[in-house]
Short mmCIF file of C-alpha atoms and ligand atoms in Angstrom, two decimals:
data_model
loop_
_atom_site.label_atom_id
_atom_site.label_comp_id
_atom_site.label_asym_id
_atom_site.label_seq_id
_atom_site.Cartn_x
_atom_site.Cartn_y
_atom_site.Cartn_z
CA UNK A 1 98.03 0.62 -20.10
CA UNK A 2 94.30 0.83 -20.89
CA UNK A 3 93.79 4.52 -20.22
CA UNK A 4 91.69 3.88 -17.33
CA UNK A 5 93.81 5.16 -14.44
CA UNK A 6 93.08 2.89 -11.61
CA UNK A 7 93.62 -0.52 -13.03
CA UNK A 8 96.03 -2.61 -15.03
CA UNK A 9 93.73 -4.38 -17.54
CA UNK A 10 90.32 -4.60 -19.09
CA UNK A 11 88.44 -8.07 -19.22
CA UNK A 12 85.30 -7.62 -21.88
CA UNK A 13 83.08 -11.35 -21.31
CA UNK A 14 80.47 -9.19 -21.59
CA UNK A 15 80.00 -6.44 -24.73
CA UNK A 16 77.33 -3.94 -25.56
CA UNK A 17 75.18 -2.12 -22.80
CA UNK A 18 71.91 0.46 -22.88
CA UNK A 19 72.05 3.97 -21.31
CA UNK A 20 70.00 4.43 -18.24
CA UNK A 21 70.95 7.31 -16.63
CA UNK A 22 72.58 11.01 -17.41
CA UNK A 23 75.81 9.39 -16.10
CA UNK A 24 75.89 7.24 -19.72
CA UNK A 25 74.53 10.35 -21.84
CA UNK A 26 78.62 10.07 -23.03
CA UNK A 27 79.25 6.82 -22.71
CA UNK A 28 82.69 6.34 -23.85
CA UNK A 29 82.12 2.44 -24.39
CA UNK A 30 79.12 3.19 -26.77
CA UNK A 31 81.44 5.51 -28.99
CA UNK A 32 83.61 2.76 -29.32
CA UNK A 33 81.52 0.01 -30.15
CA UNK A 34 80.63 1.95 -32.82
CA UNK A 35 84.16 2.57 -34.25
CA UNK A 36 84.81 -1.03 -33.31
CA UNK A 37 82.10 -2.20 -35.16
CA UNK A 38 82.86 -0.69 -38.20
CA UNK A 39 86.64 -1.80 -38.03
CA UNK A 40 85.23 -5.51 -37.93
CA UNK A 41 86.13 -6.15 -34.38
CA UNK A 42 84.38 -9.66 -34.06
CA UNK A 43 83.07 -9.05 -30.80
CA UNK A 44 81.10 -5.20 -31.37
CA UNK A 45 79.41 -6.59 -35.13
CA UNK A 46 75.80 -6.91 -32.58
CA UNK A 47 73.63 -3.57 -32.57
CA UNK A 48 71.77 -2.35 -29.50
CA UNK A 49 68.11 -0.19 -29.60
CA UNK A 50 68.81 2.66 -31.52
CA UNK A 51 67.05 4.79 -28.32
CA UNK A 52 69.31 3.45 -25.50
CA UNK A 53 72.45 2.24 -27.50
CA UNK A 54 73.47 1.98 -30.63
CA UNK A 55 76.14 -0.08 -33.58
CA UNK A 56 78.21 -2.24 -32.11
CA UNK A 57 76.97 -2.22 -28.69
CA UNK A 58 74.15 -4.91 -28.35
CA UNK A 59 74.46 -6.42 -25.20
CA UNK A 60 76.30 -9.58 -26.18
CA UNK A 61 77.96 -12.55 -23.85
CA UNK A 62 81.53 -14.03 -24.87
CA UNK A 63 81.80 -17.51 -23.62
CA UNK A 64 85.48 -17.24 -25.27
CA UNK A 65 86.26 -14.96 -23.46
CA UNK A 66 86.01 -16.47 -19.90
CA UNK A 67 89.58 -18.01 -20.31
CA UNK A 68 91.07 -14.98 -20.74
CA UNK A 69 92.45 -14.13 -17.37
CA UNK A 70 93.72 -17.86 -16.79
CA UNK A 71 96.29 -17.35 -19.70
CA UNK A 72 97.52 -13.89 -17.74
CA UNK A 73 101.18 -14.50 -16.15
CA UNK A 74 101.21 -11.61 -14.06
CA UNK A 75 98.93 -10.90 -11.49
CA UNK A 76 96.92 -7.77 -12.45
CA UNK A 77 94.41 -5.48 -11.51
CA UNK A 78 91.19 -6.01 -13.88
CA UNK A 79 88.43 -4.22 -14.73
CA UNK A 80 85.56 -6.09 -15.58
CA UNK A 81 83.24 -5.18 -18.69
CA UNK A 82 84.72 -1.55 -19.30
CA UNK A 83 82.53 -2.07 -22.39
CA UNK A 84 79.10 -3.61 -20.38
CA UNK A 85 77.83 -3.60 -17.25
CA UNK A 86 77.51 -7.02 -15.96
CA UNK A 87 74.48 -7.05 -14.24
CA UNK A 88 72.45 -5.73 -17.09
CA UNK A 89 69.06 -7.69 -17.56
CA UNK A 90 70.45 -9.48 -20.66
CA UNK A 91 72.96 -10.88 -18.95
CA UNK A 92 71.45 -14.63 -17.69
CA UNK A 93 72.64 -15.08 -14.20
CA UNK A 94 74.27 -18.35 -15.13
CA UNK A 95 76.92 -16.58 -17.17
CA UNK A 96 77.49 -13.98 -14.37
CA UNK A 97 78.14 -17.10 -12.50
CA UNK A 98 80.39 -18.11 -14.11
CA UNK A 99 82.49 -15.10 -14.63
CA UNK A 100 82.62 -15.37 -10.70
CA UNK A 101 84.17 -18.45 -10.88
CA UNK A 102 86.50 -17.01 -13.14
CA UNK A 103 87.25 -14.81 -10.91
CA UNK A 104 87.34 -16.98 -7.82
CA UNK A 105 90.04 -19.70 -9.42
CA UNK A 106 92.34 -16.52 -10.22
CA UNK A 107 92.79 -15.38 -7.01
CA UNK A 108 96.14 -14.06 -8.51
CA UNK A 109 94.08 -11.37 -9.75
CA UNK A 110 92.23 -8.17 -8.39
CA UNK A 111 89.01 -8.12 -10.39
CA UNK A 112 87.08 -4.62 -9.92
CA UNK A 113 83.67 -4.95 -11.32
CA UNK A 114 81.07 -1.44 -11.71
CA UNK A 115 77.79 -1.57 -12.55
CA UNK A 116 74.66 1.05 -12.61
CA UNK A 117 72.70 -2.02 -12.06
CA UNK A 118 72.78 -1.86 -8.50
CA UNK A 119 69.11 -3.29 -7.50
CA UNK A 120 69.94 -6.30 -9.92
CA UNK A 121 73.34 -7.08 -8.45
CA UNK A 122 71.82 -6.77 -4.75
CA UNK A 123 68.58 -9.13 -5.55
CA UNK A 124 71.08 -11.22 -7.14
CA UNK A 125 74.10 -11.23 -4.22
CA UNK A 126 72.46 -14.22 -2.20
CA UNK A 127 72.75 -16.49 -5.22
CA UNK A 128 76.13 -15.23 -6.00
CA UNK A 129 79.20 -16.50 -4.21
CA UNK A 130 80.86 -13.75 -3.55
CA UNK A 131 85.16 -14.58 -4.45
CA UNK A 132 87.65 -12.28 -1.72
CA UNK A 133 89.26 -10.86 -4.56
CA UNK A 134 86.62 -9.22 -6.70
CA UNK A 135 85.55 -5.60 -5.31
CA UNK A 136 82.26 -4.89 -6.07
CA UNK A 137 81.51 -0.86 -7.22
CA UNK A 138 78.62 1.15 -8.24
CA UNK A 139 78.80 4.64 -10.14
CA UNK A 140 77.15 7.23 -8.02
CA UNK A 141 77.18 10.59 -10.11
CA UNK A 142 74.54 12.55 -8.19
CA UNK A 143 72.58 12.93 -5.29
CA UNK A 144 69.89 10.99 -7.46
CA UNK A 145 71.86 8.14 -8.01
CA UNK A 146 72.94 7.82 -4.44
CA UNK A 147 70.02 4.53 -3.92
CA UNK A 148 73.08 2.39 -6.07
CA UNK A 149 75.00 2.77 -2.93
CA UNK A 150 71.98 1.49 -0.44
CA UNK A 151 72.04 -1.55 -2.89
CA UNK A 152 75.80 -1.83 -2.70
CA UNK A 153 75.82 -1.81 0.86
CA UNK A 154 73.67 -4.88 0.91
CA UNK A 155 76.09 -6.86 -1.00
CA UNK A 156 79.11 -8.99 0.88
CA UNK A 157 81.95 -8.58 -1.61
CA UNK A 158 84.86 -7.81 0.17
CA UNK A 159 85.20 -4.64 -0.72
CA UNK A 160 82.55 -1.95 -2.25
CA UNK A 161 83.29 0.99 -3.82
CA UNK A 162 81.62 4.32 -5.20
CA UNK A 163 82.93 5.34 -8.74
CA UNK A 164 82.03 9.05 -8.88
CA UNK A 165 82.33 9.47 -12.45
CA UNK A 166 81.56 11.79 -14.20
CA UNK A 167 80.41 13.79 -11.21
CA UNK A 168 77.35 15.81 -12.60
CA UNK A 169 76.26 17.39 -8.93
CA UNK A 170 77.32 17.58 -5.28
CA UNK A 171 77.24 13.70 -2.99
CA UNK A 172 76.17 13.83 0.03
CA UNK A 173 76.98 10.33 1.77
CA UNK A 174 76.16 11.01 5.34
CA UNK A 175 73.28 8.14 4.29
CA UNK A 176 75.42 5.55 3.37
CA UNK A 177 78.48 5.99 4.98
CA UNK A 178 78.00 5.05 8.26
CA UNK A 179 75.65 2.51 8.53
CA UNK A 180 77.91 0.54 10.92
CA UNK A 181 78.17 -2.49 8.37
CA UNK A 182 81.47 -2.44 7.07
CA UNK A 183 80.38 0.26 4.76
CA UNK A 184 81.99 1.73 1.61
CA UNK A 185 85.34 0.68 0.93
CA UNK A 186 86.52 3.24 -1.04
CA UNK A 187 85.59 6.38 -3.29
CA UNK A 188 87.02 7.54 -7.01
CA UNK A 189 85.47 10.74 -8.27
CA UNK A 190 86.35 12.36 -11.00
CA UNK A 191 85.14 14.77 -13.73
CA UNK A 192 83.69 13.71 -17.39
CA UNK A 193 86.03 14.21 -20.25
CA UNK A 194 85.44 14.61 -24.25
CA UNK A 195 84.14 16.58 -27.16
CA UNK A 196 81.32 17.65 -24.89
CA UNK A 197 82.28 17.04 -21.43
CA UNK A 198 79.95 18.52 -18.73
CA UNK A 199 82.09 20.23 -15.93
CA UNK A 200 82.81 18.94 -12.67
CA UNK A 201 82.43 21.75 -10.15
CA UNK A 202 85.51 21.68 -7.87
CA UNK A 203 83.08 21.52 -4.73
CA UNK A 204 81.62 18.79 -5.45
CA UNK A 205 84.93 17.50 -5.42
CA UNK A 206 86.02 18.72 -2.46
CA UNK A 207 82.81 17.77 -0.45
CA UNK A 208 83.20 14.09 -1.70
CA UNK A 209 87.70 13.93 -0.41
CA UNK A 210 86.20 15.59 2.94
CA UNK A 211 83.59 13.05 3.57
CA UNK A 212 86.13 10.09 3.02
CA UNK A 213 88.78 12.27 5.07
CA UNK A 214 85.84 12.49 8.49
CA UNK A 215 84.64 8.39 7.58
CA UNK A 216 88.58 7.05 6.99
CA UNK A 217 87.56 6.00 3.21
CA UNK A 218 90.41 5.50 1.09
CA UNK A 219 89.60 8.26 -1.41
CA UNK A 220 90.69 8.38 -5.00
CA UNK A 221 90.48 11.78 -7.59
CA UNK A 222 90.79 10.51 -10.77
CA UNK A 223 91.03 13.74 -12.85
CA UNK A 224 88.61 17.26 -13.57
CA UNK A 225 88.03 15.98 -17.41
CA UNK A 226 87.80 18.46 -20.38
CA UNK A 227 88.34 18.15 -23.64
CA UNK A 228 90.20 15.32 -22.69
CA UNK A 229 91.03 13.61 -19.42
CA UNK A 230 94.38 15.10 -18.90
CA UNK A 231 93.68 18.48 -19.84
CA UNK A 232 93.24 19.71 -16.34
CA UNK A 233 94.99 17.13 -14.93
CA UNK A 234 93.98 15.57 -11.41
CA UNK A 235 95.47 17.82 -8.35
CA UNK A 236 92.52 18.82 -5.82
CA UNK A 237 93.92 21.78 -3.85
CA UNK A 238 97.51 20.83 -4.72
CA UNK A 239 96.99 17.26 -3.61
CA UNK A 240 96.97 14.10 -5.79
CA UNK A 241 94.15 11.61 -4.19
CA UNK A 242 95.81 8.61 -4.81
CA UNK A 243 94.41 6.45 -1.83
CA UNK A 244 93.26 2.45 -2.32
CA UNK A 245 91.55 0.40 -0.04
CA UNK A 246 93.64 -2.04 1.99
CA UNK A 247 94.10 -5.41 -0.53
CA UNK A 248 92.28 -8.38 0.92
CA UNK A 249 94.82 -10.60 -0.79
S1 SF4 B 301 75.91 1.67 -17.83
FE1 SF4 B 301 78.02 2.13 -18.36
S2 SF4 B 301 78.45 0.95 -20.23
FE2 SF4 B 301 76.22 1.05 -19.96
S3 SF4 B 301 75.59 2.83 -21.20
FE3 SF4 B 301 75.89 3.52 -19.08
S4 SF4 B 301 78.00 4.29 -19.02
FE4 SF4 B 301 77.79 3.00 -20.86
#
């Protein structure tokens, strides 16, 4: 298990990111570059801008690291760069090419990528072929934050999802949810957990599972958060949201 409820494995050919909104002011992966770094970990020894990111966490490519899901036996579920976000400006579009193809020649696999970097990931999606089993998500944690979904929708991976996570204030999609083009996909929300978690207010949870409930999108509650992310575990109204969209493959 990798902690992260929804999938069945990380996949890291990408390390090392830079904040760039108040959904990363607790970025988990930055925390643990740091320890990472400091235990040796070949892959976290780069440092990122003191202002945005920090030890460990320079935004570094791992050629290496490409093979990786070739050698798995099982077919999996796979997050993509828990520890990066692939479609930050350091990454050169050739090597996000080729993680697609990666993902393309293991069709075995599920491959969920998320990014904040929606504009670059839509400006790039023409030049991208697009593989039927990677689902393409963006993290929405606010109404402010809600343009990453116009971006998505411009994108033709087979499925697109909103990660809503942490939620830091209320989502309303009436903008983005209907536009008639296939639309989003599916929807995981869920609260921020840690030392200094900021709460998730339970209508803001409750607007988002009502939304997907009137548009028919699979909808997904991950957890409230806390101190840590099973301290208030993940019922909404007595109801585990436990819904994934329909696998192309
Ligand atoms: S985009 Fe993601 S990985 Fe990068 S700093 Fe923000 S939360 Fe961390």
């Amino acid at each position: 298990m990798t902690g992260i409820e929804w999938t069945e494995a990380t996949w890291n050919p990408v390390t090392g990111c830079d904040r760039v909104s108040a959904g990363c002011d607790h970025c988990y992966a930055l925390t643990m570059a740091k320890r990472l770094k400091a235990m040796g970990a070949e892959k976290y020894q780069n440092d990122g801008d003191p202002r945005t990111s920090g030890p460990g966490f320079g935004v570094t490519m791992h050629p290496a690291a490409l093979e990786i899901p070739r050698r798995w036996r099982t077919p999996k579920v796979v997050f993509v760069n828990s520890m990066s976000d692939l479609f930050h400006a350091r990454v050169p579009e050739s090597f996000i090419t080729e993680v697609f193809e990666v993902i393309d020649s293991t069709p075995q696999h599920t491959y969920q990528v998320l990014t904040k970097r929606a504009l670059r990931a839509c400006r790039l999606a023409d030049r991208l072929a697009w593989p039927p089993n990677l689902w393409m998500g963006v993290s929405v944690e606010d109404q402010n934050t809600l343009d990453r979904a116009r971006h998505l929708l411009e994108i033709p991976a087979a499925v697109r999802f909103l990660s809503c996570e942490p939620l830091l204030g209320s989502v309303d999609l009436s903008a983005v949810a209907n536009n008639g083009t296939g639309g989003i996909g599916w929807v995981i929300a869920g609260g921020e957990s840690g030392p200094a978690a900021r709460p998730i207010r339970p209508e803001w949870a409750r607007a988002l599972r009502d939304q997907c409930g009137a548009a028919g999108i699979p909808f997904f509650f991950k957890q409230w958060g806390g101190r840590t992310p099973k301290q208030n575990g993940r019922h909404l109204d007595g109801v585990i949201w436990n819904q994934y969209p329909v696998r192309q493959r």
